[in-house]
Amino acid sequence: VWDRLILAPRAWTATETGLIEGAAVGISAGRIAYVGPAADLPDEPEQLAHRVDRHSAGLLTPGLVDCHTHLVFAGDRADEFAERQRGTSYAQIAARGGGILATVRATRAASVEALVDCALPRLRQLIADGVTSVDIKSGYGLDLASERRQLLAARELGRRSGIAVRTSYLALHACPTDMARAEYLDRAIDEWLPTLHGEGLIDAVDAYHEHLAFTADEVDRLFRRAVALGVPVRLHADQLSNQHGAALAAAHRALSADHLEYTDADGVAAMAAAGTVAVILPAAFLVLREKQLPPIAAFRHAGVPMAIASDLNPGTSPMLSVRLAMSLAVSLFSLTVEEVLLGATVHGARALGLAAPAGTLSVGAPADLVVWAVDAPSALVYWLGGELSAEVVAAGRTVFARR
Ligand SMILES: [Zn+2]
């Protein structure tokens, strides 16, 4: 007997099955035990499950995956945002200690508990809009103790929220002002990485590869060390200029390369060959008023899986909804509705390194799903924002229900 059986007019599975009319999803021990037409159930619903939910309207989908966030930080930068709109440049703000260094100062001063208190309301907003798996990056600590507190906070957020949290140690994000670059690289790569990995805090290693951040040689050194430890890598690549970051990520068989506005044909081909997911982040593009579009048609043609994420961060993407990121990816980057639905489910799960069939409604997948108050999958992307979820289930347990 299953724990729960959910009946709804339709389910979208994120598999080749696509849409199921008159759908039933059975849940047992936190996993999906049945997906298919209710008409094909082997017995009466009440005979099959302890609890049966019958929805006369609505749509079931897999839970959404937000595969790129910087969710854990202290002190937002709403004041700087307002100042920039009045004409102060980011360079001026950074020169007086604002920007990322302001977030680093506030994050360093915060306890694990304080970081959790700051981040949990943001995470709850993502969950309320359908998210059941999330990436959380460090990178605002820039010293061992502070990076550790960020990663511990991320783990605690997983426990408190009930959804799946995957951590990324963003070892190379910015160089701290209180340490020489060479020493920072030695410590972040050769000391903190093995230490934090040994403490079980790292699911992936990430870096910011850009002319104003870290070079290909520096990233290569970090990635060699990570791969030697058996930790998968991801990369902030080709966001503001073509640094050949996509090819660098692919050379280390990265789970994903992210941003990719300036990625060239060689980078696309390398990602296709390596099976690296392209993570598309339209909110940062919007906030920064970028003009260069990522090579979506080339990814599509080469068969590179594309994922969509919020890039939730205090500077360039204060974005609290993956669904809104999906809408922006369609409007700004001309992805199709089908592509963004796959991008925020099965492809996002792959970018996180979650084992198949995570991110789909399939027998054996984690019971991560959303009951939406809409009739069709396209409606999830059509509406810009709004409150469309009725219930969000992670590992078989309700993590959000709208009153
Ligand atoms: Zn990022």
mmCIF file of C-alpha atoms and ligand atoms in Angstrom:
data_model
loop_
_atom_site.group_PDB
_atom_site.id
_atom_site.type_symbol
_atom_site.label_atom_id
_atom_site.label_comp_id
_atom_site.label_asym_id
_atom_site.label_seq_id
_atom_site.Cartn_x
_atom_site.Cartn_y
_atom_site.Cartn_z
ATOM 1 C CA VAL A 1 0.000 0.000 0.000
ATOM 2 C CA TRP A 2 1.353 3.401 -1.033
ATOM 3 C CA ASP A 3 1.597 6.316 1.375
ATOM 4 C CA ARG A 4 -0.292 8.639 -0.920
ATOM 5 C CA LEU A 5 -2.031 8.752 -4.274
ATOM 6 C CA ILE A 6 -2.639 12.056 -6.076
ATOM 7 C CA LEU A 7 -5.244 12.252 -8.848
ATOM 8 C CA ALA A 8 -5.394 15.299 -11.136
ATOM 9 C CA PRO A 9 -6.795 16.155 -14.557
ATOM 10 C CA ARG A 10 -3.292 16.315 -16.053
ATOM 11 C CA ALA A 11 0.357 15.579 -15.320
ATOM 12 C CA TRP A 12 3.423 16.753 -17.261
ATOM 13 C CA THR A 13 6.217 14.265 -16.633
ATOM 14 C CA ALA A 14 9.412 15.822 -18.125
ATOM 15 C CA THR A 15 9.926 12.489 -19.899
ATOM 16 C CA GLU A 16 9.084 11.219 -23.383
ATOM 17 C CA THR A 17 5.622 10.403 -22.013
ATOM 18 C CA GLY A 18 4.906 14.139 -21.883
ATOM 19 C CA LEU A 19 1.342 14.899 -20.803
ATOM 20 C CA ILE A 20 -0.922 12.364 -19.121
ATOM 21 C CA GLU A 21 -4.658 13.080 -19.116
ATOM 22 C CA GLY A 22 -6.579 11.885 -16.072
ATOM 23 C CA ALA A 23 -3.321 11.339 -14.200
ATOM 24 C CA ALA A 24 -2.395 9.444 -11.060
ATOM 25 C CA VAL A 25 0.859 9.633 -9.100
ATOM 26 C CA GLY A 26 1.511 7.148 -6.292
ATOM 27 C CA ILE A 27 4.090 7.857 -3.580
ATOM 28 C CA SER A 28 5.790 5.322 -1.349
ATOM 29 C CA ALA A 29 8.687 5.866 1.084
ATOM 30 C CA GLY A 30 9.567 9.233 -0.453
ATOM 31 C CA ARG A 31 9.719 7.950 -4.017
ATOM 32 C CA ILE A 32 7.329 7.784 -6.922
ATOM 33 C CA ALA A 33 5.737 4.342 -7.080
ATOM 34 C CA TYR A 34 3.265 4.926 -9.920
ATOM 35 C CA VAL A 35 2.813 7.440 -12.743
ATOM 36 C CA GLY A 36 0.164 7.001 -15.386
ATOM 37 C CA PRO A 37 -3.499 7.314 -16.243
ATOM 38 C CA ALA A 38 -5.768 6.822 -13.260
ATOM 39 C CA ALA A 39 -7.797 4.512 -15.510
ATOM 40 C CA ASP A 40 -4.863 2.075 -15.566
ATOM 41 C CA LEU A 41 -4.540 1.798 -11.782
ATOM 42 C CA PRO A 42 -4.665 -1.839 -10.719
ATOM 43 C CA ASP A 43 -7.330 -1.272 -8.061
ATOM 44 C CA GLU A 44 -9.645 1.323 -6.527
ATOM 45 C CA PRO A 45 -7.583 4.329 -5.300
ATOM 46 C CA GLU A 46 -8.623 3.820 -1.668
ATOM 47 C CA GLN A 47 -7.361 0.241 -1.827
ATOM 48 C CA LEU A 48 -3.967 1.366 -3.117
ATOM 49 C CA ALA A 49 -2.945 4.166 -0.720
ATOM 50 C CA HIS A 50 -3.404 5.338 2.851
ATOM 51 C CA ARG A 51 -4.244 8.815 1.606
ATOM 52 C CA VAL A 52 -5.926 9.764 -1.675
ATOM 53 C CA ASP A 53 -6.076 13.363 -2.957
ATOM 54 C CA ARG A 54 -8.497 14.025 -5.805
ATOM 55 C CA HIS A 55 -8.026 17.324 -7.635
ATOM 56 C CA SER A 56 -10.899 18.290 -9.914
ATOM 57 C CA ALA A 57 -8.694 20.958 -11.539
ATOM 58 C CA GLY A 58 -4.985 21.581 -11.908
ATOM 59 C CA LEU A 59 -1.735 20.138 -13.168
ATOM 60 C CA LEU A 60 1.004 17.943 -11.677
ATOM 61 C CA THR A 61 4.644 18.448 -12.640
ATOM 62 C CA PRO A 62 7.993 17.431 -11.207
ATOM 63 C CA GLY A 63 9.288 19.837 -8.574
ATOM 64 C CA LEU A 64 11.356 22.626 -10.088
ATOM 65 C CA VAL A 65 15.138 22.540 -9.793
ATOM 66 C CA ASP A 66 17.041 25.783 -9.163
ATOM 67 C CA CYS A 67 20.521 24.652 -10.143
ATOM 68 C CA HIS A 68 22.410 27.958 -9.610
ATOM 69 C CA THR A 69 21.942 30.156 -6.529
ATOM 70 C CA HIS A 70 24.012 32.199 -4.105
ATOM 71 C CA LEU A 71 21.215 31.945 -1.555
ATOM 72 C CA VAL A 72 23.278 32.184 1.647
ATOM 73 C CA PHE A 73 24.510 35.695 2.399
ATOM 74 C CA ALA A 74 23.964 38.419 4.967
ATOM 75 C CA GLY A 75 22.921 41.972 4.153
ATOM 76 C CA ASP A 76 21.106 42.609 0.880
ATOM 77 C CA ARG A 77 22.192 45.427 -1.453
ATOM 78 C CA ALA A 78 18.838 47.093 -2.127
ATOM 79 C CA ASP A 79 20.386 50.447 -1.172
ATOM 80 C CA GLU A 80 23.102 50.082 -3.827
ATOM 81 C CA PHE A 81 20.488 49.076 -6.390
ATOM 82 C CA ALA A 82 18.589 52.299 -5.734
ATOM 83 C CA GLU A 83 21.825 54.291 -5.870
ATOM 84 C CA ARG A 84 22.828 52.783 -9.227
ATOM 85 C CA GLN A 85 19.495 53.798 -10.713
ATOM 86 C CA ARG A 86 20.249 57.377 -9.622
ATOM 87 C CA GLY A 87 23.477 57.333 -11.614
ATOM 88 C CA THR A 88 26.277 56.154 -9.298
ATOM 89 C CA SER A 89 28.407 53.594 -11.138
ATOM 90 C CA TYR A 90 29.163 50.133 -9.822
ATOM 91 C CA ALA A 91 32.874 51.029 -9.952
ATOM 92 C CA GLN A 92 32.270 54.022 -7.639
ATOM 93 C CA ILE A 93 30.266 51.862 -5.243
ATOM 94 C CA ALA A 94 32.932 49.148 -5.288
ATOM 95 C CA ALA A 95 35.727 51.705 -4.727
ATOM 96 C CA ARG A 96 34.222 52.767 -1.398
ATOM 97 C CA GLY A 97 33.902 49.133 -0.257
ATOM 98 C CA GLY A 98 30.436 48.360 -1.599
ATOM 99 C CA GLY A 99 29.450 45.643 -4.033
ATOM 100 C CA ILE A 100 30.592 42.104 -3.371
ATOM 101 C CA LEU A 101 32.950 43.224 -0.594
ATOM 102 C CA ALA A 102 29.971 44.619 1.323
ATOM 103 C CA THR A 103 28.336 41.200 1.153
ATOM 104 C CA VAL A 104 31.613 39.542 2.211
ATOM 105 C CA ARG A 105 31.884 41.836 5.266
ATOM 106 C CA ALA A 106 28.309 41.152 6.345
ATOM 107 C CA THR A 107 28.590 37.406 5.699
ATOM 108 C CA ARG A 108 31.859 37.086 7.609
ATOM 109 C CA ALA A 109 30.236 38.759 10.619
ATOM 110 C CA ALA A 110 27.261 36.361 10.658
ATOM 111 C CA SER A 111 26.938 33.092 12.598
ATOM 112 C CA VAL A 112 25.600 29.930 10.945
ATOM 113 C CA GLU A 113 22.292 30.571 12.698
ATOM 114 C CA ALA A 114 22.175 34.178 11.469
ATOM 115 C CA LEU A 115 22.939 33.055 7.912
ATOM 116 C CA VAL A 116 20.134 30.494 8.074
ATOM 117 C CA ASP A 117 17.754 33.156 9.404
ATOM 118 C CA CYS A 118 18.663 35.467 6.497
ATOM 119 C CA ALA A 119 18.392 32.766 3.836
ATOM 120 C CA LEU A 120 15.360 30.752 4.931
ATOM 121 C CA PRO A 121 12.737 33.339 3.890
ATOM 122 C CA ARG A 122 14.366 33.523 0.448
ATOM 123 C CA LEU A 123 14.380 29.739 0.164
ATOM 124 C CA ARG A 124 10.738 29.597 1.226
ATOM 125 C CA GLN A 125 9.846 31.977 -1.622
ATOM 126 C CA LEU A 126 11.561 29.671 -4.121
ATOM 127 C CA ILE A 127 9.750 26.657 -2.639
ATOM 128 C CA ALA A 128 6.382 28.424 -2.739
ATOM 129 C CA ASP A 129 6.915 28.855 -6.470
ATOM 130 C CA GLY A 130 7.613 25.153 -6.970
ATOM 131 C CA VAL A 131 11.286 24.499 -6.173
ATOM 132 C CA THR A 132 12.176 21.147 -4.571
ATOM 133 C CA SER A 133 15.938 21.000 -5.316
ATOM 134 C CA VAL A 134 18.396 23.856 -5.051
ATOM 135 C CA ASP A 135 22.091 24.602 -5.518
ATOM 136 C CA ILE A 136 23.606 26.837 -2.839
ATOM 137 C CA LYS A 137 27.072 28.303 -3.399
ATOM 138 C CA SER A 138 29.541 29.646 -0.866
ATOM 139 C CA GLY A 139 31.974 32.351 -1.985
ATOM 140 C CA TYR A 140 31.058 35.285 0.248
ATOM 141 C CA GLY A 141 33.355 34.143 3.066
ATOM 142 C CA LEU A 142 36.763 34.060 1.361
ATOM 143 C CA ASP A 143 38.361 32.558 4.451
ATOM 144 C CA LEU A 144 38.103 29.026 5.793
ATOM 145 C CA ALA A 145 35.859 29.684 8.796
ATOM 146 C CA SER A 146 33.450 31.893 6.839
ATOM 147 C CA GLU A 147 33.218 29.564 3.839
ATOM 148 C CA ARG A 148 32.539 26.715 6.270
ATOM 149 C CA ARG A 149 29.739 28.681 7.959
ATOM 150 C CA GLN A 150 28.109 29.332 4.582
ATOM 151 C CA LEU A 151 28.236 25.632 3.683
ATOM 152 C CA LEU A 152 26.971 24.582 7.125
ATOM 153 C CA ALA A 153 24.111 27.057 6.726
ATOM 154 C CA ALA A 154 23.283 25.503 3.344
ATOM 155 C CA ARG A 155 23.130 22.020 4.894
ATOM 156 C CA GLU A 156 20.923 23.330 7.704
ATOM 157 C CA LEU A 157 18.598 24.961 5.152
ATOM 158 C CA GLY A 158 18.099 21.537 3.591
ATOM 159 C CA ARG A 159 17.117 20.093 6.964
ATOM 160 C CA ARG A 160 14.786 22.976 7.861
ATOM 161 C CA SER A 161 13.045 23.233 4.498
ATOM 162 C CA GLY A 162 12.775 19.536 3.674
ATOM 163 C CA ILE A 163 13.983 20.021 0.082
ATOM 164 C CA ALA A 164 17.171 18.734 -1.546
ATOM 165 C CA VAL A 165 20.127 21.137 -1.160
ATOM 166 C CA ARG A 166 23.345 20.602 -3.125
ATOM 167 C CA THR A 167 26.291 22.741 -2.064
ATOM 168 C CA SER A 168 28.906 24.314 -4.325
ATOM 169 C CA TYR A 169 32.182 25.482 -2.793
ATOM 170 C CA LEU A 170 32.707 28.645 -4.854
ATOM 171 C CA ALA A 171 36.413 28.627 -4.114
ATOM 172 C CA LEU A 172 37.387 31.310 -6.616
ATOM 173 C CA HIS A 173 34.749 34.058 -6.519
ATOM 174 C CA ALA A 174 36.723 37.178 -5.567
ATOM 175 C CA CYS A 175 40.137 37.795 -4.083
ATOM 176 C CA PRO A 176 39.847 39.084 -0.494
ATOM 177 C CA THR A 177 41.424 42.462 0.242
ATOM 178 C CA ASP A 178 43.251 41.118 3.300
ATOM 179 C CA MET A 179 45.368 38.495 1.531
ATOM 180 C CA ALA A 180 47.807 38.469 -1.398
ATOM 181 C CA ARG A 181 46.469 36.698 -4.491
ATOM 182 C CA ALA A 182 49.108 33.940 -4.516
ATOM 183 C CA GLU A 183 48.494 33.119 -0.868
ATOM 184 C CA TYR A 184 44.726 33.166 -1.383
ATOM 185 C CA LEU A 185 45.012 30.657 -4.246
ATOM 186 C CA ASP A 186 47.252 28.363 -2.179
ATOM 187 C CA ARG A 187 44.854 28.356 0.739
ATOM 188 C CA ALA A 188 41.543 28.189 -1.147
ATOM 189 C CA ILE A 189 42.749 25.340 -3.382
ATOM 190 C CA ASP A 190 45.296 23.353 -1.395
ATOM 191 C CA GLU A 191 44.003 23.788 2.181
ATOM 192 C CA TRP A 192 40.335 24.796 2.376
ATOM 193 C CA LEU A 193 39.121 22.538 -0.451
ATOM 194 C CA PRO A 194 40.458 19.267 1.017
ATOM 195 C CA THR A 195 39.469 20.358 4.538
ATOM 196 C CA LEU A 196 35.860 21.239 3.689
ATOM 197 C CA HIS A 197 35.593 18.183 1.436
ATOM 198 C CA GLY A 198 36.780 16.027 4.340
ATOM 199 C CA GLU A 199 34.010 17.523 6.472
ATOM 200 C CA GLY A 200 31.405 16.415 3.923
ATOM 201 C CA LEU A 201 30.358 19.970 3.081
ATOM 202 C CA ILE A 202 31.077 20.034 -0.655
ATOM 203 C CA ASP A 203 28.915 18.501 -3.402
ATOM 204 C CA ALA A 204 30.595 20.442 -6.236
ATOM 205 C CA VAL A 205 33.366 22.986 -6.766
ATOM 206 C CA ASP A 206 32.710 26.227 -8.649
ATOM 207 C CA ALA A 207 34.708 29.238 -9.846
ATOM 208 C CA TYR A 208 34.191 32.643 -11.446
ATOM 209 C CA HIS A 209 36.237 32.724 -14.623
ATOM 210 C CA GLU A 210 36.310 36.269 -16.034
ATOM 211 C CA HIS A 211 38.792 39.029 -16.869
ATOM 212 C CA LEU A 212 37.855 40.766 -13.611
ATOM 213 C CA ALA A 213 37.932 37.541 -11.563
ATOM 214 C CA PHE A 214 40.098 34.424 -12.072
ATOM 215 C CA THR A 215 42.203 33.260 -15.031
ATOM 216 C CA ALA A 216 42.059 29.994 -16.947
ATOM 217 C CA ASP A 217 45.292 28.802 -15.296
ATOM 218 C CA GLU A 218 43.948 29.533 -11.815
ATOM 219 C CA VAL A 219 40.652 27.760 -12.530
ATOM 220 C CA ASP A 220 42.510 24.842 -14.108
ATOM 221 C CA ARG A 221 44.573 24.442 -10.942
ATOM 222 C CA LEU A 222 41.432 24.409 -8.763
ATOM 223 C CA PHE A 223 39.621 21.954 -11.019
ATOM 224 C CA ARG A 224 42.547 19.509 -11.122
ATOM 225 C CA ARG A 225 42.556 19.427 -7.353
ATOM 226 C CA ALA A 226 38.772 18.952 -7.187
ATOM 227 C CA VAL A 227 38.709 16.174 -9.776
ATOM 228 C CA ALA A 228 41.572 14.424 -7.936
ATOM 229 C CA LEU A 229 39.365 14.466 -4.808
ATOM 230 C CA GLY A 230 36.443 13.069 -6.811
ATOM 231 C CA VAL A 231 34.410 16.280 -6.564
ATOM 232 C CA PRO A 232 32.542 17.387 -9.708
ATOM 233 C CA VAL A 233 33.124 20.908 -11.003
ATOM 234 C CA ARG A 234 31.005 23.724 -12.417
ATOM 235 C CA LEU A 235 32.029 27.103 -13.847
ATOM 236 C CA HIS A 236 30.773 30.683 -14.182
ATOM 237 C CA ALA A 237 31.877 30.973 -17.804
ATOM 238 C CA ASP A 238 31.915 33.556 -20.604
ATOM 239 C CA GLN A 239 29.422 35.896 -18.946
ATOM 240 C CA LEU A 240 30.982 39.277 -19.762
ATOM 241 C CA SER A 241 33.603 38.280 -22.350
ATOM 242 C CA ASN A 242 34.734 35.223 -24.292
ATOM 243 C CA GLN A 243 37.344 33.652 -22.014
ATOM 244 C CA HIS A 244 36.891 30.197 -23.588
ATOM 245 C CA GLY A 245 35.403 29.168 -20.255
ATOM 246 C CA ALA A 246 32.916 26.727 -21.766
ATOM 247 C CA ALA A 247 35.769 24.735 -23.302
ATOM 248 C CA LEU A 248 37.721 24.906 -20.031
ATOM 249 C CA ALA A 249 34.730 23.518 -18.117
ATOM 250 C CA ALA A 250 34.221 20.774 -20.701
ATOM 251 C CA ALA A 251 37.902 19.795 -20.503
ATOM 252 C CA HIS A 252 37.283 18.891 -16.845
ATOM 253 C CA ARG A 253 33.980 17.169 -17.698
ATOM 254 C CA ALA A 254 32.123 19.776 -15.666
ATOM 255 C CA LEU A 255 28.526 19.119 -14.632
ATOM 256 C CA SER A 256 27.691 22.544 -16.025
ATOM 257 C CA ALA A 257 28.996 25.774 -17.451
ATOM 258 C CA ASP A 258 26.843 28.732 -16.447
ATOM 259 C CA HIS A 259 25.930 32.151 -18.008
ATOM 260 C CA LEU A 260 27.661 31.577 -21.419
ATOM 261 C CA GLU A 261 26.605 34.823 -23.157
ATOM 262 C CA TYR A 262 29.951 35.029 -25.019
ATOM 263 C CA THR A 263 30.549 31.298 -25.617
ATOM 264 C CA ASP A 264 31.757 30.576 -29.164
ATOM 265 C CA ALA A 265 31.214 27.609 -31.494
ATOM 266 C CA ASP A 266 34.250 25.743 -30.150
ATOM 267 C CA GLY A 267 32.885 26.076 -26.623
ATOM 268 C CA VAL A 268 29.483 24.751 -27.670
ATOM 269 C CA ALA A 269 31.088 21.758 -29.427
ATOM 270 C CA ALA A 270 33.290 20.984 -26.410
ATOM 271 C CA MET A 271 30.292 21.066 -24.068
ATOM 272 C CA ALA A 272 28.318 18.774 -26.364
ATOM 273 C CA ALA A 273 31.175 16.264 -26.463
ATOM 274 C CA ALA A 274 31.647 16.343 -22.674
ATOM 275 C CA GLY A 275 27.949 16.201 -21.803
ATOM 276 C CA THR A 276 28.232 19.472 -19.875
ATOM 277 C CA VAL A 277 24.896 21.211 -19.183
ATOM 278 C CA ALA A 278 24.483 24.849 -20.279
ATOM 279 C CA VAL A 279 22.923 26.773 -17.374
ATOM 280 C CA ILE A 280 21.074 29.824 -18.701
ATOM 281 C CA LEU A 281 20.641 32.744 -16.280
ATOM 282 C CA PRO A 282 18.423 35.429 -17.805
ATOM 283 C CA ALA A 283 17.827 37.466 -14.620
ATOM 284 C CA ALA A 284 21.488 38.510 -14.339
ATOM 285 C CA PHE A 285 21.421 39.409 -18.045
ATOM 286 C CA LEU A 286 18.352 41.565 -17.412
ATOM 287 C CA VAL A 287 19.642 43.318 -14.297
ATOM 288 C CA LEU A 288 23.032 44.056 -15.890
ATOM 289 C CA ARG A 289 21.303 45.247 -19.082
ATOM 290 C CA GLU A 290 23.570 43.002 -21.128
ATOM 291 C CA LYS A 291 23.261 42.977 -24.900
ATOM 292 C CA GLN A 292 25.148 39.818 -25.924
ATOM 293 C CA LEU A 293 22.742 36.858 -26.154
ATOM 294 C CA PRO A 294 23.930 33.330 -25.253
ATOM 295 C CA PRO A 295 24.209 31.028 -28.324
ATOM 296 C CA ILE A 296 20.884 29.269 -27.724
ATOM 297 C CA ALA A 297 20.420 28.068 -31.313
ATOM 298 C CA ALA A 298 23.922 26.570 -31.320
ATOM 299 C CA PHE A 299 23.268 24.726 -28.020
ATOM 300 C CA ARG A 300 19.990 23.456 -29.432
ATOM 301 C CA HIS A 301 21.605 22.329 -32.692
ATOM 302 C CA ALA A 302 24.493 20.591 -30.888
ATOM 303 C CA GLY A 303 22.171 18.830 -28.449
ATOM 304 C CA VAL A 304 23.623 20.513 -25.349
ATOM 305 C CA PRO A 305 21.043 20.208 -22.549
ATOM 306 C CA MET A 306 20.003 23.651 -21.304
ATOM 307 C CA ALA A 307 18.986 24.331 -17.698
ATOM 308 C CA ILE A 308 17.352 27.499 -16.344
ATOM 309 C CA ALA A 309 18.097 28.912 -12.891
ATOM 310 C CA SER A 310 17.460 32.012 -10.788
ATOM 311 C CA ASP A 311 21.132 32.891 -10.041
ATOM 312 C CA LEU A 312 19.641 34.307 -6.822
ATOM 313 C CA ASN A 313 22.330 36.649 -5.438
ATOM 314 C CA PRO A 314 22.430 40.045 -3.725
ATOM 315 C CA GLY A 315 24.187 41.927 -6.525
ATOM 316 C CA THR A 316 23.250 41.025 -10.076
ATOM 317 C CA SER A 317 20.190 38.809 -9.682
ATOM 318 C CA PRO A 318 17.911 39.376 -6.675
ATOM 319 C CA MET A 319 15.528 36.792 -8.147
ATOM 320 C CA LEU A 320 13.114 34.792 -5.994
ATOM 321 C CA SER A 321 11.390 32.658 -8.646
ATOM 322 C CA VAL A 322 12.667 30.010 -11.053
ATOM 323 C CA ARG A 323 9.373 30.217 -12.907
ATOM 324 C CA LEU A 324 9.996 33.903 -13.608
ATOM 325 C CA ALA A 325 13.509 33.005 -14.840
ATOM 326 C CA MET A 326 11.848 30.498 -17.192
ATOM 327 C CA SER A 327 9.562 33.235 -18.547
ATOM 328 C CA LEU A 328 12.545 35.555 -19.065
ATOM 329 C CA ALA A 329 14.487 32.820 -20.886
ATOM 330 C CA VAL A 330 11.617 32.560 -23.355
ATOM 331 C CA SER A 331 11.148 36.330 -23.779
ATOM 332 C CA LEU A 332 14.799 37.420 -23.781
ATOM 333 C CA PHE A 333 16.620 34.383 -25.227
ATOM 334 C CA SER A 334 13.930 32.773 -27.423
ATOM 335 C CA LEU A 335 13.962 29.393 -25.732
ATOM 336 C CA THR A 336 10.770 27.429 -26.291
ATOM 337 C CA VAL A 337 8.289 26.752 -23.502
ATOM 338 C CA GLU A 338 9.158 23.038 -23.712
ATOM 339 C CA GLU A 339 12.885 23.836 -23.392
ATOM 340 C CA VAL A 340 12.455 25.933 -20.251
ATOM 341 C CA LEU A 341 10.176 23.345 -18.650
ATOM 342 C CA LEU A 342 12.847 20.693 -19.223
ATOM 343 C CA GLY A 343 15.471 23.263 -18.195
ATOM 344 C CA ALA A 344 13.978 23.767 -14.738
ATOM 345 C CA THR A 345 13.350 20.062 -14.139
ATOM 346 C CA VAL A 346 15.333 17.208 -15.664
ATOM 347 C CA HIS A 347 18.202 19.291 -17.073
ATOM 348 C CA GLY A 348 18.531 21.253 -13.844
ATOM 349 C CA ALA A 349 18.753 17.966 -11.956
ATOM 350 C CA ARG A 350 21.571 16.870 -14.254
ATOM 351 C CA ALA A 351 23.456 20.149 -13.665
ATOM 352 C CA LEU A 352 23.187 19.445 -9.929
ATOM 353 C CA GLY A 353 24.596 15.956 -10.409
ATOM 354 C CA LEU A 354 21.385 14.288 -9.195
ATOM 355 C CA ALA A 355 21.041 10.696 -10.408
ATOM 356 C CA ALA A 356 18.443 9.918 -13.080
ATOM 357 C CA PRO A 357 15.440 9.878 -13.051
ATOM 358 C CA ALA A 358 15.514 12.882 -10.669
ATOM 359 C CA GLY A 359 13.681 15.907 -12.052
ATOM 360 C CA THR A 360 10.977 13.798 -13.701
ATOM 361 C CA LEU A 361 7.724 12.123 -12.763
ATOM 362 C CA SER A 362 8.996 8.552 -13.189
ATOM 363 C CA VAL A 363 8.765 5.435 -11.076
ATOM 364 C CA GLY A 364 11.808 5.402 -8.788
ATOM 365 C CA ALA A 365 12.406 9.167 -8.859
ATOM 366 C CA PRO A 366 12.307 11.124 -5.581
ATOM 367 C CA ALA A 367 8.680 12.115 -4.911
ATOM 368 C CA ASP A 368 9.329 15.787 -5.683
ATOM 369 C CA LEU A 369 6.286 17.287 -7.359
ATOM 370 C CA VAL A 370 4.032 20.319 -7.556
ATOM 371 C CA VAL A 371 0.267 20.589 -7.762
ATOM 372 C CA TRP A 372 -0.371 23.737 -9.815
ATOM 373 C CA ALA A 373 -3.613 25.689 -10.073
ATOM 374 C CA VAL A 374 -3.307 25.919 -13.866
ATOM 375 C CA ASP A 375 -4.489 23.609 -16.647
ATOM 376 C CA ALA A 376 -1.468 23.481 -18.948
ATOM 377 C CA PRO A 377 2.337 23.493 -18.590
ATOM 378 C CA SER A 378 2.595 26.540 -20.864
ATOM 379 C CA ALA A 379 0.640 28.578 -18.297
ATOM 380 C CA LEU A 380 3.540 28.180 -15.838
ATOM 381 C CA VAL A 381 5.752 30.153 -18.218
ATOM 382 C CA TYR A 382 3.107 32.453 -19.679
ATOM 383 C CA TRP A 383 2.330 34.194 -16.372
ATOM 384 C CA LEU A 384 5.114 36.534 -15.229
ATOM 385 C CA GLY A 385 5.178 35.843 -11.523
ATOM 386 C CA GLY A 386 2.009 35.350 -9.542
ATOM 387 C CA GLU A 387 1.042 32.579 -7.134
ATOM 388 C CA LEU A 388 0.249 29.466 -9.156
ATOM 389 C CA SER A 389 1.267 26.602 -6.896
ATOM 390 C CA ALA A 390 -1.300 24.848 -4.705
ATOM 391 C CA GLU A 391 1.005 22.322 -3.003
ATOM 392 C CA VAL A 392 4.710 21.477 -3.195
ATOM 393 C CA VAL A 393 5.901 17.986 -2.210
ATOM 394 C CA ALA A 394 9.556 17.042 -1.621
ATOM 395 C CA ALA A 395 10.636 13.451 -0.950
ATOM 396 C CA GLY A 396 6.956 12.620 -0.428
ATOM 397 C CA ARG A 397 6.343 15.280 2.225
ATOM 398 C CA THR A 398 4.416 18.532 1.847
ATOM 399 C CA VAL A 399 6.852 21.442 2.071
ATOM 400 C CA PHE A 400 4.386 24.143 0.988
ATOM 401 C CA ALA A 401 0.599 24.355 0.777
ATOM 402 C CA ARG A 402 -1.307 27.480 -0.184
ATOM 403 C CA ARG A 403 -4.185 28.283 2.142
HETATM 404 ZN ZN ZN B 1 26.542 32.698 -9.924
#
